Structure formats: structure tokens, C-alpha cells
PDB file of C-alpha atoms and ligand atoms in Angstrom:
ATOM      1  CA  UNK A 154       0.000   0.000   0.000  1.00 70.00           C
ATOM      2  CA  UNK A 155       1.751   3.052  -1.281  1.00 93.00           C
ATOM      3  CA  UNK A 156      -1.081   5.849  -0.855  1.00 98.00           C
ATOM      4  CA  UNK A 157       0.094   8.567   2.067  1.00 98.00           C
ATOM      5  CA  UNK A 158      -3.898   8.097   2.905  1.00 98.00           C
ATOM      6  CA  UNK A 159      -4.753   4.756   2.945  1.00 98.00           C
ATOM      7  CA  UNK A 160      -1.649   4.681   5.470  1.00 98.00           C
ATOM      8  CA  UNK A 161      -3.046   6.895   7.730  1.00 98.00           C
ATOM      9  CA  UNK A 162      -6.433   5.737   7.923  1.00 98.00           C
ATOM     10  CA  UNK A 163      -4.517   2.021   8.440  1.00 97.00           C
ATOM     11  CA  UNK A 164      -2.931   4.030  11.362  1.00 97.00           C
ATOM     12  CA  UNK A 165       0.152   3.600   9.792  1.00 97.00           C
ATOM     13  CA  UNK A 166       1.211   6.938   9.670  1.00 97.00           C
ATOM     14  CA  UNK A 167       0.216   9.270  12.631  1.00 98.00           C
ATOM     15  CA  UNK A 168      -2.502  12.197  12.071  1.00 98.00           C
ATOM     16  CA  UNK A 169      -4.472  14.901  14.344  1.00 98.00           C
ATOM     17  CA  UNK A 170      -7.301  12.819  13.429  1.00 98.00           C
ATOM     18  CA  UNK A 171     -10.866  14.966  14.353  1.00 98.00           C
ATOM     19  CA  UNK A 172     -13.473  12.406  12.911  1.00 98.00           C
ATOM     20  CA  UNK A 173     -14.186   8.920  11.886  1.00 98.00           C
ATOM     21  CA  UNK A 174     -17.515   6.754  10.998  1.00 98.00           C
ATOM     22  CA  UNK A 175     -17.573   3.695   8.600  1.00 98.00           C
ATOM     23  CA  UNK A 176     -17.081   5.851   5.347  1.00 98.00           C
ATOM     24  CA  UNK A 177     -14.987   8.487   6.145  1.00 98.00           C
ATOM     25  CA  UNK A 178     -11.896  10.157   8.484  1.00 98.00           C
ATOM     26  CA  UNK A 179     -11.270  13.698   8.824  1.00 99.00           C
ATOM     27  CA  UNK A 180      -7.391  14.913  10.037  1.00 99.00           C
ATOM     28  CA  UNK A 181      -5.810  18.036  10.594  1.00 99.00           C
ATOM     29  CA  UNK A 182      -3.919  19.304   7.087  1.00 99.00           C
ATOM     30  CA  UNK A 183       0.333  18.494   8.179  1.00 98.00           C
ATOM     31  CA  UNK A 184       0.979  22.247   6.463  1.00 98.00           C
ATOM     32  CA  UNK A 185      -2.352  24.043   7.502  1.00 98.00           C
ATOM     33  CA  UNK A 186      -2.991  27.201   5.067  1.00 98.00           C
ATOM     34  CA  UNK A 187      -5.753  28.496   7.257  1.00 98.00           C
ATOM     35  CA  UNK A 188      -6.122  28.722  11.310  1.00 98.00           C
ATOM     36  CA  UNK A 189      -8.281  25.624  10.815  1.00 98.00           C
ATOM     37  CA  UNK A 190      -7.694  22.899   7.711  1.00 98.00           C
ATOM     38  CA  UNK A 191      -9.189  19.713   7.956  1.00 99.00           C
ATOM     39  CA  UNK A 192      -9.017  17.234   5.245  1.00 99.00           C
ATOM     40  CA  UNK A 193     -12.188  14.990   4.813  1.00 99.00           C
ATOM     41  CA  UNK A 194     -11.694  11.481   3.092  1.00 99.00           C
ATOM     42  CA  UNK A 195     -13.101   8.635   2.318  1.00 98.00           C
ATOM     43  CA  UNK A 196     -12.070   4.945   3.988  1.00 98.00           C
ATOM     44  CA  UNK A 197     -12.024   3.775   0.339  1.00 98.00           C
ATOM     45  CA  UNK A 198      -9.156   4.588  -1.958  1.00 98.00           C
ATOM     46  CA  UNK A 199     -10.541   6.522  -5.278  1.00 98.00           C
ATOM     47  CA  UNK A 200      -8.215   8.184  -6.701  1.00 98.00           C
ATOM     48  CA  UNK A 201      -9.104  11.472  -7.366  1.00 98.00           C
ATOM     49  CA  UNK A 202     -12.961  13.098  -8.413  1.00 98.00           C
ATOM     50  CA  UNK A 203     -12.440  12.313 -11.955  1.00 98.00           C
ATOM     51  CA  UNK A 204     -12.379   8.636 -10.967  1.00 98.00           C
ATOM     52  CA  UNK A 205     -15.280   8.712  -8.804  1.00 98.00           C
ATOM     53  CA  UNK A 206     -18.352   6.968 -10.313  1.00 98.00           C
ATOM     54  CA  UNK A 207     -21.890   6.625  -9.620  1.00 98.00           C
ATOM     55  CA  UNK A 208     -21.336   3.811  -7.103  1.00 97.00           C
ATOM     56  CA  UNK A 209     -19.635   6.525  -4.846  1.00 98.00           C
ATOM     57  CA  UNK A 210     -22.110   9.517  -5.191  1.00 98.00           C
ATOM     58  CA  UNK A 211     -23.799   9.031  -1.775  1.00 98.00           C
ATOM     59  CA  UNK A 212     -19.960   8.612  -0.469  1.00 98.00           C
ATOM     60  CA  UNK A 213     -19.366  12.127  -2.206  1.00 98.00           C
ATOM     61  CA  UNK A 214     -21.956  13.743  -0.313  1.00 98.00           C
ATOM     62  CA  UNK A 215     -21.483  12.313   3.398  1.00 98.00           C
ATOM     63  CA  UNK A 216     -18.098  14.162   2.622  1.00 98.00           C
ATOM     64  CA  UNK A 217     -19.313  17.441   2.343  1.00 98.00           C
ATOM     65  CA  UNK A 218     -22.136  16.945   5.489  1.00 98.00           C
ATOM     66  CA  UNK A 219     -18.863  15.528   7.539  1.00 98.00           C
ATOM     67  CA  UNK A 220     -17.314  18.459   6.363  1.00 98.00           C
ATOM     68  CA  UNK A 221     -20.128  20.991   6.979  1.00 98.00           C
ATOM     69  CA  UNK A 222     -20.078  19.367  10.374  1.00 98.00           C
ATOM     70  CA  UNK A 223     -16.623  19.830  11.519  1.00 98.00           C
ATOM     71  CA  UNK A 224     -16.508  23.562  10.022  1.00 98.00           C
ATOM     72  CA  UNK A 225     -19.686  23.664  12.637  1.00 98.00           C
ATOM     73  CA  UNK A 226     -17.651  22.127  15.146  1.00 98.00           C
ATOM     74  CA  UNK A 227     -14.726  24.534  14.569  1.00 98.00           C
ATOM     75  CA  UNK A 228     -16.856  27.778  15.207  1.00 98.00           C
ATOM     76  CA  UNK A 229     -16.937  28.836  11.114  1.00 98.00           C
ATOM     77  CA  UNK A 230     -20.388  28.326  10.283  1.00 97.00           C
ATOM     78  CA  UNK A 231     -21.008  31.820  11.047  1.00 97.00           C
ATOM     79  CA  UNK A 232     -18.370  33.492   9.570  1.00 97.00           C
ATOM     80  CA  UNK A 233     -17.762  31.029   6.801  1.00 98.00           C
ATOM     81  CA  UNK A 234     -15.128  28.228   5.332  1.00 98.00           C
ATOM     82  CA  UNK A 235     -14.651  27.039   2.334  1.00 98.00           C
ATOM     83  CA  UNK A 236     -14.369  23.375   1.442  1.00 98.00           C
ATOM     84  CA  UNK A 237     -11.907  22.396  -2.250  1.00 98.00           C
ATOM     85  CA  UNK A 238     -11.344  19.364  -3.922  1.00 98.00           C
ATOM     86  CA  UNK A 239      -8.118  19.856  -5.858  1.00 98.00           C
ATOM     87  CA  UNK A 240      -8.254  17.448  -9.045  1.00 98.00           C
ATOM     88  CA  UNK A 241      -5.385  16.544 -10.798  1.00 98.00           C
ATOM     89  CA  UNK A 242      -1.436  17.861 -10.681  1.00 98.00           C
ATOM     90  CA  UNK A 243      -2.450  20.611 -12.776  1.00 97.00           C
ATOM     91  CA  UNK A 244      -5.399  22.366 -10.318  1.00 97.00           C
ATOM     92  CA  UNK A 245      -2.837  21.414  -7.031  1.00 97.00           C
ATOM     93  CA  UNK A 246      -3.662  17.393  -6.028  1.00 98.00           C
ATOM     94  CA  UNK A 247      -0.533  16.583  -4.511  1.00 98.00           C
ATOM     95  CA  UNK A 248      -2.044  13.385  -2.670  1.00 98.00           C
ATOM     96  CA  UNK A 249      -3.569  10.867  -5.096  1.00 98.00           C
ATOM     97  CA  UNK A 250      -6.717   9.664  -2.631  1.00 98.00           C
ATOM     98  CA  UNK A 251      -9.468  11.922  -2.919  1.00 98.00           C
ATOM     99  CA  UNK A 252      -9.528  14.440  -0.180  1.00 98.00           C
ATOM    100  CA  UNK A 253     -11.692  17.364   0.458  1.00 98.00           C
ATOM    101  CA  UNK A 254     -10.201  20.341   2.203  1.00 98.00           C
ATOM    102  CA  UNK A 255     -12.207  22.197   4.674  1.00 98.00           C
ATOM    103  CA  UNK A 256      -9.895  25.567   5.273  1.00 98.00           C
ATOM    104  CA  UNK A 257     -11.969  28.708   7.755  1.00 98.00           C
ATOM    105  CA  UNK A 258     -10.746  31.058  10.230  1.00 98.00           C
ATOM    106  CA  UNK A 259      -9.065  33.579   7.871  1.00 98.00           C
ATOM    107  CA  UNK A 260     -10.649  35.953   5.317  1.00 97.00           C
ATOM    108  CA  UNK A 261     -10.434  33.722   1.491  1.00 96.00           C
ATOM    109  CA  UNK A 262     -10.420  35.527  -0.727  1.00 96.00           C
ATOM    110  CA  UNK A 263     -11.285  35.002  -4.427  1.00 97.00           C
ATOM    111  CA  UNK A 264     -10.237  34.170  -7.040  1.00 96.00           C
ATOM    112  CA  UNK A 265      -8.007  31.436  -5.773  1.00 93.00           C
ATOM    113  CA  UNK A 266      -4.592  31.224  -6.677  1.00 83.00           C
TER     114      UNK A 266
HETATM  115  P1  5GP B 473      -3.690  18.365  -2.355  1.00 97.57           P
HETATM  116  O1  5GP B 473      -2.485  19.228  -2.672  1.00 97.57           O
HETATM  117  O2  5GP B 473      -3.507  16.979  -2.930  1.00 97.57           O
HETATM  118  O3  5GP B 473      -5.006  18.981  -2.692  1.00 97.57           O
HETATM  119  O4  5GP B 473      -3.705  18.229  -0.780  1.00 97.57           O
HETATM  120  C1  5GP B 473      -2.885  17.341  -0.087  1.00 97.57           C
HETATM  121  C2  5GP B 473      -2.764  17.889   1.304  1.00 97.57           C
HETATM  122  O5  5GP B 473      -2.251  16.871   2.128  1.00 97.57           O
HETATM  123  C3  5GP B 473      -1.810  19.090   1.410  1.00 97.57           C
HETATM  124  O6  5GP B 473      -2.523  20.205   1.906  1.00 97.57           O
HETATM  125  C4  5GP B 473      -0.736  18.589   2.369  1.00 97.57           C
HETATM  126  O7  5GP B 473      -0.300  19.595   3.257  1.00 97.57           O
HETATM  127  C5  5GP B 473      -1.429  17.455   3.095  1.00 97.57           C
HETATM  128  N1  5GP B 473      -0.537  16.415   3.544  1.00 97.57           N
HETATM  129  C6  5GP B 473       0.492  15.847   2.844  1.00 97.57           C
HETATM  130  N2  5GP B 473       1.088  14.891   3.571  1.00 97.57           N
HETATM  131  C7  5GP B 473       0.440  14.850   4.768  1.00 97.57           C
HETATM  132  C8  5GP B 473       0.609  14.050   5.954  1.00 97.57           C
HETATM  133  O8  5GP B 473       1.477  13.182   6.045  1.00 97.57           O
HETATM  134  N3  5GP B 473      -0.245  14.300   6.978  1.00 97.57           N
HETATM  135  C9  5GP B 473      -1.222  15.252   6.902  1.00 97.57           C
HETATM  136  N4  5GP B 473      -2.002  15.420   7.975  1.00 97.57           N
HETATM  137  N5  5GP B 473      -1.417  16.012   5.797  1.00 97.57           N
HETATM  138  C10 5GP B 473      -0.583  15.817   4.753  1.00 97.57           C
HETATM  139 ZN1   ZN B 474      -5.527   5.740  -0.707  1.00 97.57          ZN
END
């Protein structure tokens, strides 16, 4: 198993780890570009959105209600976060296991970079 994620949600490789259920686990980012980044992913390895399929839409959006729920948990609801999904070298994936970043705390601004 050579994915960074899959390692860490083996427990392989230690993480600030804020949530878990059966689908999904939710760590703090290692190199945090906001006072609070959180990445959200899912237990199973897909690769990156463009591989996702139909088979993982309802895994899709229990991401983004974990995520809603953390930013909750983290005090941003009212004064907002913003959750990405980088796809692909060229728009910033770095980490091939799709993640969902959940970044609040901090004016964003827009466009981003
Ligand atoms: P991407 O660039 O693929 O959208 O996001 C990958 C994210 O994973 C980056 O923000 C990077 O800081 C984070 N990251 C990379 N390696 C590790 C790690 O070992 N632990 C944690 N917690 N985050 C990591
Ligand atoms: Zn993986």
C-alpha cells in the first residue's frame, strides 16, 4: 500500500485525526494554510474526483455533510469556510486519494490562486 492516505487511515502513519464513521476520516492538514484545515476522506481509496463513479455519489456527499459538520464544530459556520477538492497535478492534487479540504478562520479571498 503506497497511498500517504490509505496509510493513515490504516494508522500507519500518525494524524491529528478529528473524525471517523464507517465511510470516512477527517485529520488536521500536516501544512495548515488556514487557522483551521481539515481534510475529509473517504475509507475507500478513489483516486481522485475524476475517478469517482456513480457507485460513490452518496460517499461524495457524506463528505461534504462531515465536512459541513466539523466547520460547525470549529466555530466557522457563522463566519464562513470554504471546502476544495483539488483534481489533478495541474489544479494542485498533490495526494492521489481523494480528499476534500475544509480551510476557515481567515478571510479567502477570491479568485483562488
Ligand atoms: P492536495 O495538494 O492533494 O489537494 O492536498 C494534499 C494535502 O495533504 C496538502 O494540503 C498537504 O499539506 C497534506 N498532507 C500531505 N502529507 C500529509 C501528511 O502526512 N499528513 C497530513 N495530515 N497532511 C498531509
Ligand atoms: Zn488511498
Amino acid at each position: 500500500m503506497d497511498c500517504l492516505f490509505c496509510r493513515i487511515i490504516a494508522g500507519e502513519i500518525p494524524a491529528d485525526v478529528v473524525h471517523t464513521d464507517d465511510r470516512s476520516v477527517a485529520f488536521r492538514d500536516i501544512n495548515p494554510q488556514a487557522p483551521t484545515h481539515i481534510l475529509v476522506i473517504p475509507r475507500e481509496h478513489i483516486e481522485s474526483l475524476d475517478e469517482a463513479t456513480q457507485r460513490d455519489e452518496s460517499t461524495l456527499g457524506h463528505l461534504l455533510r462531515v465536512a459541513a459538520r466539523l466547520a460547525n464544530q470549529e466555530g466557522l459556520s457563522e463566519s464562513g469556510y470554504r471546502t476544495v477538492i483539488n483534481t489533478g497535478a495541474g489544479a494542485g492534487q498533490s495526494v492521489f486519494h481523494l480528499h476534500l479540504h475544509v480551510l476557515g478562520g481567515r478571510q479567502m479571498n477570491w479568485p483562488p490562486g
